[in-house]
Coordinates of C-alpha atoms and ligand atoms in Angstrom, one line a residue:
M12 CA 0.0 0.0 0.0
T13 CA 1.4 3.4 -1.0
E14 CA 1.4 6.3 1.5
T15 CA -1.5 7.9 -0.3
Q16 CA -3.6 4.7 -0.2
K17 CA -3.2 4.2 3.6
P18 CA -6.4 4.7 5.6
A19 CA -6.7 7.9 7.6
E20 CA -6.4 7.7 11.4
I21 CA -9.0 10.4 11.9
G22 CA -11.6 12.4 10.0
L23 CA -12.7 16.0 10.1
I24 CA -15.9 17.7 8.8
G25 CA -16.1 21.4 8.2
L26 CA -13.1 23.1 6.6
G27 CA -14.0 26.7 7.7
T28 CA -11.6 28.9 9.7
M29 CA -11.2 26.5 12.6
G30 CA -11.6 23.2 10.9
A31 CA -9.0 23.9 8.2
M32 CA -6.4 25.0 10.8
L33 CA -7.1 22.0 13.0
A34 CA -6.8 19.6 10.1
L35 CA -3.4 21.1 9.2
N36 CA -2.3 20.9 12.8
I37 CA -3.3 17.2 13.0
A38 CA -1.5 16.4 9.7
E39 CA 1.6 18.3 10.9
K40 CA 1.7 16.1 14.0
G41 CA 2.0 13.1 11.8
F42 CA -1.6 11.8 11.6
R43 CA -3.3 11.0 8.3
I44 CA -6.5 12.9 8.2
A45 CA -9.5 12.5 5.9
V46 CA -11.5 15.8 5.4
W47 CA -14.9 16.6 4.0
N48 CA -16.7 19.9 3.6
R49 CA -20.3 20.6 2.6
T50 CA -19.2 22.8 -0.3
P51 CA -16.7 20.5 -2.2
A52 CA -14.9 23.5 -3.8
V53 CA -13.7 24.4 -0.2
T54 CA -12.2 20.9 0.2
H55 CA -10.4 21.1 -3.2
K56 CA -9.0 24.6 -2.3
F57 CA -7.9 23.4 1.1
A58 CA -6.1 20.3 -0.3
A59 CA -4.5 22.3 -3.0
A60 CA -3.1 24.7 -0.5
A61 CA -1.9 22.1 2.1
G62 CA 1.7 22.2 0.7
D63 CA 4.1 19.8 2.4
L64 CA 1.2 18.4 4.5
A65 CA -0.9 17.3 1.5
G66 CA 0.5 13.8 1.7
R67 CA -1.2 13.2 5.0
I68 CA -4.5 14.8 4.0
V69 CA -7.2 12.7 2.3
P70 CA -9.8 15.0 0.6
T71 CA -13.1 13.4 0.1
E72 CA -16.2 14.2 -2.1
T73 CA -19.0 12.6 -0.1
L74 CA -19.6 11.7 3.6
A75 CA -19.5 8.0 2.5
D76 CA -16.1 8.6 1.0
L77 CA -14.9 10.2 4.2
V78 CA -16.1 7.3 6.4
A79 CA -14.6 4.8 4.0
A80 CA -11.3 6.6 4.1
I81 CA -10.9 6.3 7.9
V82 CA -9.6 3.1 9.7
P83 CA -12.3 1.7 12.1
P84 CA -13.1 2.2 14.8
R85 CA -13.3 5.7 13.5
R86 CA -12.8 9.1 15.1
I87 CA -14.4 12.0 13.3
I88 CA -14.2 15.7 14.4
L89 CA -17.1 18.0 13.6
M90 CA -16.0 21.7 13.2
V91 CA -19.2 23.3 12.1
P92 CA -21.3 26.1 13.6
A93 CA -23.0 25.3 16.9
G94 CA -26.7 24.4 16.7
P95 CA -28.6 22.7 13.9
A96 CA -25.5 22.2 11.8
V97 CA -24.1 19.8 14.5
D98 CA -27.4 17.9 14.7
E99 CA -27.6 17.7 10.8
S100 CA -24.1 16.4 10.6
I101 CA -24.7 13.8 13.2
A102 CA -27.9 12.7 11.5
H103 CA -26.1 12.4 8.1
L104 CA -23.2 10.5 9.7
K105 CA -25.1 8.1 11.8
P106 CA -26.3 5.7 9.1
L107 CA -22.7 5.5 7.8
L108 CA -21.0 4.7 11.1
G109 CA -20.8 1.7 13.3
A110 CA -21.5 1.6 17.1
D111 CA -17.7 1.7 17.9
D112 CA -17.1 4.8 15.9
L113 CA -16.7 8.2 17.7
I114 CA -18.1 11.6 16.7
I115 CA -16.3 14.6 18.4
D116 CA -18.1 17.9 18.3
A117 CA -15.3 20.5 18.5
G118 CA -17.5 23.6 17.9
N119 CA -18.7 26.0 20.5
S120 CA -21.9 24.0 21.3
D121 CA -24.2 24.8 24.2
F122 CA -23.5 22.2 26.9
H123 CA -27.2 21.4 27.1
D124 CA -27.1 20.3 23.5
T125 CA -24.0 18.3 24.2
N126 CA -25.8 16.6 27.2
R127 CA -28.7 15.8 24.8
R128 CA -26.4 14.4 22.1
A129 CA -24.3 12.4 24.6
K130 CA -27.5 10.9 26.0
A131 CA -28.8 10.0 22.5
A132 CA -25.5 8.3 21.8
T133 CA -26.1 5.8 24.6
V134 CA -29.4 4.6 23.0
G135 CA -29.2 1.7 20.6
E136 CA -26.4 0.9 18.2
T137 CA -25.2 4.5 17.7
P138 CA -21.7 5.9 17.4
H139 CA -20.1 7.3 20.6
F140 CA -20.1 11.0 21.2
L141 CA -17.6 13.5 22.7
G142 CA -18.2 17.2 23.2
M143 CA -15.0 19.2 23.1
G144 CA -14.4 22.9 23.6
V145 CA -11.5 24.3 21.6
S146 CA -10.0 27.7 22.4
G147 CA -7.3 29.8 20.8
G148 CA -9.0 31.0 17.6
E149 CA -7.5 30.4 14.2
E150 CA -3.9 30.7 15.4
G151 CA -4.5 28.3 18.3
A152 CA -6.2 25.7 16.1
R153 CA -3.2 25.8 13.7
H154 CA -0.4 25.7 16.2
G155 CA -1.8 24.5 19.5
P156 CA -5.2 25.2 21.0
S157 CA -6.5 24.6 24.5
I158 CA -8.9 21.6 24.6
M159 CA -11.6 20.8 27.1
G160 CA -13.2 17.4 26.6
G161 CA -16.5 15.9 27.8
G162 CA -18.1 12.5 27.4
E163 CA -17.2 8.9 28.4
A164 CA -13.7 8.7 29.8
A165 CA -12.9 5.7 27.5
D166 CA -13.9 7.7 24.5
W167 CA -11.6 10.6 25.6
S168 CA -8.8 8.1 26.0
R169 CA -9.3 7.0 22.4
A170 CA -9.1 10.6 21.1
A171 CA -6.5 11.8 23.5
P172 CA -3.4 10.7 21.6
V173 CA -4.3 13.0 18.7
L174 CA -5.7 15.8 20.9
E175 CA -2.7 15.9 23.2
A176 CA -0.4 15.9 20.2
I177 CA -2.1 19.0 18.6
A178 CA -2.8 20.9 21.8
A179 CA -0.8 23.9 23.2
R180 CA 1.9 23.0 25.7
Y181 CA 2.8 24.6 29.0
D182 CA 6.1 23.5 30.5
G183 CA 5.8 20.5 28.2
A184 CA 2.3 19.4 29.5
P185 CA -0.4 19.3 26.8
C186 CA -3.3 21.7 27.3
A187 CA -5.9 19.0 26.5
T188 CA -7.9 17.8 29.5
Y189 CA -10.9 15.5 30.1
M190 CA -13.4 17.5 32.2
G191 CA -16.1 14.9 32.8
A192 CA -19.3 13.5 31.5
A193 CA -21.3 14.7 28.5
G194 CA -21.4 18.5 28.4
A195 CA -18.7 19.1 31.0
G196 CA -16.1 20.1 28.4
H197 CA -18.4 22.5 26.6
F198 CA -19.5 24.0 29.9
V199 CA -15.9 24.7 30.9
K200 CA -15.3 26.2 27.4
A201 CA -18.4 28.5 27.9
V202 CA -17.0 29.7 31.3
H203 CA -13.7 30.3 29.6
N204 CA -15.4 32.5 27.1
G205 CA -17.4 34.3 29.8
I206 CA -14.1 35.1 31.6
E207 CA -12.7 36.2 28.2
Y208 CA -15.6 38.7 27.9
A209 CA -14.8 40.0 31.4
D210 CA -11.0 40.2 30.9
M211 CA -11.6 42.1 27.6
Q212 CA -14.2 44.4 29.2
M213 CA -11.9 45.3 32.1
I214 CA -9.1 46.1 29.8
A215 CA -11.4 48.2 27.7
E216 CA -12.5 50.1 30.9
V217 CA -8.9 51.0 31.9
Y218 CA -8.2 51.9 28.3
G219 CA -11.1 54.3 28.5
V220 CA -9.7 55.9 31.6
M221 CA -6.3 56.3 29.9
R222 CA -7.9 57.7 26.7
D223 CA -10.6 60.0 28.1
G224 CA -9.6 60.4 31.7
L225 CA -5.8 61.0 31.3
G226 CA -5.8 62.1 27.6
L227 CA -3.2 59.5 26.5
S228 CA -2.7 58.8 22.8
A229 CA -3.1 55.3 21.5
G230 CA 0.6 55.0 21.2
E231 CA 1.1 56.0 24.8
I232 CA -1.5 53.5 25.8
A233 CA 0.3 50.8 23.8
G234 CA 3.4 51.6 25.9
V235 CA 1.5 51.1 29.1
F236 CA 0.1 47.8 28.0
E237 CA 3.6 46.7 26.9
R238 CA 5.0 47.5 30.4
W239 CA 2.1 45.8 32.1
N240 CA 2.8 42.7 30.0
E241 CA 6.0 42.3 32.0
G242 CA 4.3 42.2 35.4
P243 CA 1.5 40.4 37.1
L244 CA -0.9 41.1 34.2
K245 CA 1.3 39.3 31.7
S246 CA -1.2 37.6 29.4
Y247 CA -2.2 37.2 25.8
L248 CA -5.0 39.7 26.0
I249 CA -2.7 42.4 27.4
E250 CA -0.2 41.6 24.7
I251 CA -2.7 42.0 21.9
S252 CA -4.2 45.1 23.6
A253 CA -0.7 46.6 23.2
A254 CA -0.5 45.5 19.6
V255 CA -3.9 46.9 18.6
S256 CA -3.1 50.2 20.4
R257 CA 0.2 50.4 18.5
A258 CA -1.3 49.8 15.0
T259 CA -1.8 52.5 12.4
D260 CA -4.7 52.7 10.0
P261 CA -3.2 52.4 6.5
K262 CA -6.1 54.4 5.1
T263 CA -5.9 57.5 7.3
G264 CA -2.6 57.2 9.1
S265 CA -4.4 57.6 12.4
A266 CA -4.2 55.1 15.2
M267 CA -6.1 52.1 14.2
L268 CA -8.1 52.0 17.4
D269 CA -9.3 55.5 16.8
V270 CA -11.1 54.6 13.6
I271 CA -12.7 51.4 14.8
L272 CA -16.4 51.7 15.6
D273 CA -17.3 51.1 19.2
R274 CA -19.9 48.5 18.6
A275 CA -18.8 45.0 19.9
G276 CA -20.0 41.8 18.4
Q277 CA -20.6 38.5 20.2
K278 CA -21.6 34.9 19.3
G279 CA -23.4 34.2 22.6
T280 CA -21.1 32.1 24.7
G281 CA -20.7 34.9 27.3
R282 CA -24.5 35.1 27.5
W283 CA -24.8 31.3 28.0
T284 CA -22.4 31.6 30.9
A285 CA -24.4 34.3 32.5
I286 CA -27.7 32.5 32.0
E287 CA -26.3 29.3 33.4
A288 CA -24.8 31.1 36.4
L289 CA -28.2 32.8 37.2
Q290 CA -29.9 29.3 36.9
L291 CA -27.4 27.9 39.3
G292 CA -27.5 30.8 41.7
A293 CA -23.7 31.3 41.2
P294 CA -22.7 35.0 41.4
I295 CA -20.6 36.1 38.4
P296 CA -21.3 39.8 38.3
V297 CA -18.1 40.8 36.4
I298 CA -19.0 38.4 33.6
E299 CA -22.6 39.5 33.6
A300 CA -21.5 43.1 33.4
A301 CA -19.2 42.3 30.5
V302 CA -22.1 40.7 28.6
M303 CA -24.3 43.7 29.4
A304 CA -21.6 46.1 28.2
R305 CA -21.4 44.4 24.8
N306 CA -25.2 44.5 24.5
V307 CA -25.2 48.3 25.3
S308 CA -22.3 48.9 22.9
S309 CA -24.4 47.5 20.1
R310 CA -27.1 50.2 20.8
L311 CA -25.1 52.9 19.1
D312 CA -28.0 55.1 18.0
E313 CA -29.6 55.0 21.4
R314 CA -26.2 55.9 23.0
R315 CA -25.8 58.8 20.7
E316 CA -29.3 60.0 21.5
G317 CA -28.5 59.7 25.2
E318 CA -25.4 61.9 24.7
A319 CA -27.4 64.5 22.9
L320 CA -30.0 64.5 25.7
F321 CA -27.8 64.5 28.8
G322 CA -24.5 65.8 27.4
A323 CA -21.2 63.9 27.4
A324 CA -19.8 63.0 30.8
P325 CA -16.7 65.2 31.6
K326 CA -14.5 62.1 31.7
R327 CA -11.3 64.2 32.1
L328 CA -9.8 63.4 35.5
A329 CA -8.1 66.0 37.8
D330 CA -4.3 65.9 37.8
G331 CA -3.1 63.1 40.0
A332 CA -6.6 61.7 40.6
V333 CA -5.6 58.3 39.1
S334 CA -2.1 57.0 38.3
I335 CA -1.0 54.4 35.8
E336 CA 0.1 52.2 38.8
Q337 CA -3.4 52.5 40.3
L338 CA -4.9 51.4 36.9
E339 CA -2.6 48.4 36.9
Q340 CA -3.7 47.6 40.4
A341 CA -7.4 48.0 39.4
L342 CA -6.9 45.5 36.6
V343 CA -5.0 43.0 38.8
G344 CA -7.8 43.2 41.5
G345 CA -10.6 43.0 38.9
K346 CA -9.0 40.0 37.3
V347 CA -8.6 38.1 40.5
L348 CA -12.2 38.9 41.5
C349 CA -13.5 37.9 38.1
Y350 CA -11.6 34.5 38.1
A351 CA -12.7 33.8 41.6
Q352 CA -16.3 34.2 40.4
G353 CA -15.6 32.0 37.3
F354 CA -14.1 29.2 39.3
G355 CA -16.9 29.6 41.8
L356 CA -19.4 29.0 39.0
L357 CA -17.4 25.9 37.9
A358 CA -17.4 24.5 41.4
T359 CA -21.2 25.1 41.8
A360 CA -21.9 23.5 38.4
S361 CA -19.6 20.6 39.2
S362 CA -21.7 19.8 42.3
A363 CA -25.1 20.6 40.7
F364 CA -24.4 18.4 37.7
D365 CA -22.5 15.7 39.5
W366 CA -19.4 16.2 37.4
S367 CA -16.3 16.3 39.7
L368 CA -14.8 19.0 37.5
P369 CA -10.9 18.9 37.9
M370 CA -10.6 22.5 39.2
P371 CA -6.8 22.8 39.2
A372 CA -6.6 21.1 35.9
I373 CA -9.0 23.6 34.4
A374 CA -6.7 26.4 35.5
R375 CA -3.8 24.5 34.0
V376 CA -5.5 23.8 30.7
W377 CA -6.1 27.6 30.3
R378 CA -2.4 28.4 30.8
A379 CA -1.5 28.1 27.1
G380 CA -3.2 28.0 23.7
C381 CA -6.4 29.8 24.8
I382 CA -7.4 33.4 24.6
I383 CA -7.4 33.9 28.4
R384 CA -3.9 32.4 28.9
S385 CA -1.9 34.4 31.5
A386 CA 0.9 34.1 34.0
M387 CA -1.6 34.4 36.8
L388 CA -3.4 31.1 35.8
N389 CA -0.3 29.2 37.0
D390 CA -0.7 30.6 40.5
M391 CA -4.5 29.9 40.3
A392 CA -3.8 26.3 39.5
A393 CA -1.6 26.1 42.6
A394 CA -4.3 27.7 44.7
L395 CA -6.9 25.3 43.4
E396 CA -4.5 22.5 44.1
R397 CA -4.4 23.6 47.7
A398 CA -8.2 23.8 48.0
P399 CA -10.2 22.9 44.8
T400 CA -13.5 24.4 45.9
R401 CA -12.4 27.2 48.2
N402 CA -13.2 30.7 46.9
L403 CA -10.0 32.0 45.3
I404 CA -10.2 35.3 47.3
Q405 CA -9.7 33.2 50.4
D406 CA -6.5 31.6 49.2
P407 CA -3.7 33.2 51.1
V408 CA -1.7 34.1 48.0
F409 CA -4.7 35.7 46.2
A410 CA -6.0 37.3 49.4
E411 CA -2.7 39.1 49.7
L412 CA -2.8 40.1 46.0
I413 CA -6.3 41.6 46.5
R414 CA -5.1 43.5 49.6
Q415 CA -2.4 45.1 47.5
A416 CA -4.7 45.8 44.6
E417 CA -7.7 47.0 46.5
P418 CA -6.7 50.7 47.0
G419 CA -6.0 51.1 43.3
L420 CA -9.2 49.4 42.3
R421 CA -11.2 51.5 44.7
T422 CA -9.6 54.8 43.5
V423 CA -10.1 54.0 39.9
V424 CA -13.7 53.0 40.3
G425 CA -14.4 55.9 42.6
Q426 CA -12.7 58.6 40.6
G427 CA -14.0 57.2 37.4
A428 CA -17.6 57.3 38.7
L429 CA -17.2 61.0 39.7
C430 CA -16.2 61.9 36.1
G431 CA -18.7 59.7 34.3
H432 CA -16.5 56.7 33.3
A433 CA -18.7 53.7 32.8
M434 CA -16.8 50.8 34.4
P435 CA -19.5 48.1 34.8
A436 CA -17.0 45.2 35.1
L437 CA -14.5 46.7 37.5
S438 CA -17.2 48.3 39.7
S439 CA -19.3 45.2 39.9
G440 CA -16.1 43.3 40.8
L441 CA -15.5 45.8 43.6
S442 CA -19.1 45.6 44.8
W443 CA -18.9 41.8 44.9
F444 CA -15.7 42.0 46.9
D445 CA -17.4 44.4 49.4
L446 CA -20.3 42.1 49.7
M447 CA -18.0 39.1 50.2
R448 CA -16.1 40.8 53.1
T449 CA -19.2 42.0 54.9
G450 CA -20.3 39.9 57.9
R451 CA -23.5 42.0 58.5
S452 CA -25.1 43.0 55.2
T453 CA -28.3 44.8 54.4
A454 CA -30.3 41.7 53.5
N455 CA -32.1 42.1 56.8
M456 CA -34.0 44.9 55.1
I457 CA -34.9 42.6 52.2
Q458 CA -36.1 40.0 54.7
A459 CA -38.3 42.5 56.6
Q460 CA -39.8 43.7 53.3
R461 CA -40.5 40.1 52.2
D462 CA -42.1 39.4 55.5
F463 CA -44.1 42.6 55.4
F464 CA -45.7 42.1 51.9
G465 CA -45.6 38.3 51.7
A466 CA -45.4 36.8 55.2
H467 CA -42.2 35.0 54.0
G468 CA -40.8 34.9 57.5
F469 CA -37.3 35.7 58.8
E470 CA -34.7 34.6 61.3
R471 CA -33.4 36.7 64.2
V472 CA -29.8 37.5 65.1
D473 CA -30.5 36.4 68.7
D474 CA -32.6 33.2 68.1
T475 CA -32.3 30.0 66.1
A476 CA -36.0 29.8 65.3
T477 CA -37.1 30.1 61.6
G478 CA -40.2 31.5 60.0
L479 CA -40.6 34.4 62.4
H480 CA -42.8 37.4 61.6
G481 CA -42.6 41.1 62.4
P482 CA -45.0 43.4 64.2
W483 CA -46.3 44.9 61.0
G484 CA -49.9 45.0 62.2
S485 CA -52.7 45.6 59.8
H486 CA -50.4 47.2 57.1
G487 CA -48.5 44.1 56.5
H488 CA -49.4 40.5 55.7
G489 CA -47.0 39.2 58.3
Ligands
NDP966 P1 -16.8 29.0 9.7 O1 -18.0 29.7 9.5 O2 -15.5 29.5 9.3 O3 -16.9 27.5 9.1 C1 -18.0 26.7 9.2 C2 -17.8 25.4 8.5 O4 -19.0 24.6 8.8 C3 -17.7 25.5 7.0 O5 -16.8 24.5 6.6 C4 -19.1 25.2 6.6 O6 -19.2 24.6 5.3 C5 -19.5 24.2 7.6 N1 -21.0 24.1 7.8 C6 -21.8 25.1 8.0 N2 -23.1 24.6 8.1 C7 -23.0 23.2 7.9 C8 -24.0 22.2 7.9 N3 -25.3 22.4 8.1 N4 -23.5 21.0 7.6 C9 -22.2 20.7 7.3 N5 -21.3 21.7 7.4 C10 -21.7 22.9 7.6 O7 -16.8 28.6 11.3 P2 -15.5 28.5 12.3 O8 -14.5 27.6 11.7 O9 -15.1 29.9 12.8 O10 -16.2 27.8 13.6 C11 -16.6 26.5 13.6 C12 -16.9 26.1 15.1 O11 -15.8 26.4 15.9 C13 -18.1 27.0 15.6 O12 -18.8 26.2 16.5 C14 -17.4 28.1 16.3 O13 -18.2 28.7 17.3 C15 -16.2 27.3 16.9 N6 -15.0 28.1 17.3 C16 -14.6 29.1 16.5 C17 -13.5 29.9 16.9 C18 -13.0 31.0 16.0 O14 -12.1 31.7 16.5 N7 -13.5 31.1 14.8 C19 -12.8 29.6 18.2 C20 -13.3 28.5 18.9 C21 -14.4 27.8 18.5 P3 -19.4 25.4 3.9 O15 -18.0 25.7 3.4 O16 -20.2 24.5 3.1 O17 -20.2 26.7 4.3

């Protein structure tokens, strides 16, 4: 058998942005891969452009050809848009596959859909199913993404040799981890994306203070981000924030950032995270604020009408009101608080869905390849190793970091508020922190109100009895 006639070790459907890069990555790591795309011209173009890797790529014209090209038991990766395209692809594949074959959905599927598909895969003589979150964008897919898998452990083990070979590496360890049953991998990926929204929003907020509050140019802001990328904030997102601040628009010669419209897009994974957190009763205000801010950003006309009606906020800060060091502290503090919430959501979900999510391994899998990769995640992995379900703000290392960052965060949020800087993510992080360090909150007022109008009952500070009522008389229902 010649090299080109050998059966492929794995298959891939969907040669879009991600699928094409993943297929090249797989081929580069020495695996023969059969590929199929709904539009055949895309397959031809992909194969023609594969260069040195073409010898390990088997382009196919039909799904039946794809299946026939792969050695059984087969492993087939789906890289198509989340939603109906995944269900359609599974439905078309099912009649062609055996009960030992394995379908791996590597798109950004909603974990509820993954749970449903995983359950369907256990009924009758159907192929096995893995749901896998892949992060790192096009570049990550090509040279090493971060991979979060969910499904049967035995199915993960079958796919792992390929997935670990193509994944990003941190200190030599592959960033490809089995998270647990069914939708666990896609859930962890969704939370990753929620944190990504929050990280980006917090960076945008301090950018706003530098631009409108301190009057710095994009180039000066680039310099600040570059310096921050050598300290505790060292991360991919700070690195690219420096790069986009530094870039020049070829059309006008202005800073690129200054000609980009302030209307942010989204594909919905941040929203899913927020919805799920609300369902689970897990507080993630920084992520929720980031999703909200993207939604508000898209209402450009309404914002412009608002500015015409109320006038623009002054924004310009008094000399010395906020320093660059305080902005850095604000971002460090906000980041720790945001991740504490994200890991808190994961711990809550793990218990609610009976998953046993590997908390320190989640921090580790995010250290390389993915969009939120950062130096701080290494310390977070160590903290979660010490106590997997303890709130990160209670870990001694992070508690100390928050103590150091708090004054800066408070100054930035406070001074920003006085001058009309919208900082939904940083300010909600600070509010959450203040709630979390308050032994006696104001919820006694809520309880009194609830009892007054609805006879819901309350507990007293000086009694263990429950269901007590207040002396509201004929005005209340208590
Ligand atoms: P693209 O839009 O670039 O590609 C989509 C691919 O899916 C195309 O090959 C398309 O084929 C195929 N496709 C669409 N509908 C169907 C269908 N009904 N049946 C079969 N094939 C279909 O998407 P991406 O590569 O960007 O994204 C793929 C998945 O990866 C998504 O779930 C996305 O959320 C996720 N993802 C994307 C990231 C990114 O940075 N882009 C990062 C991480 C995850 P055709 O050529 O015929 O249109």
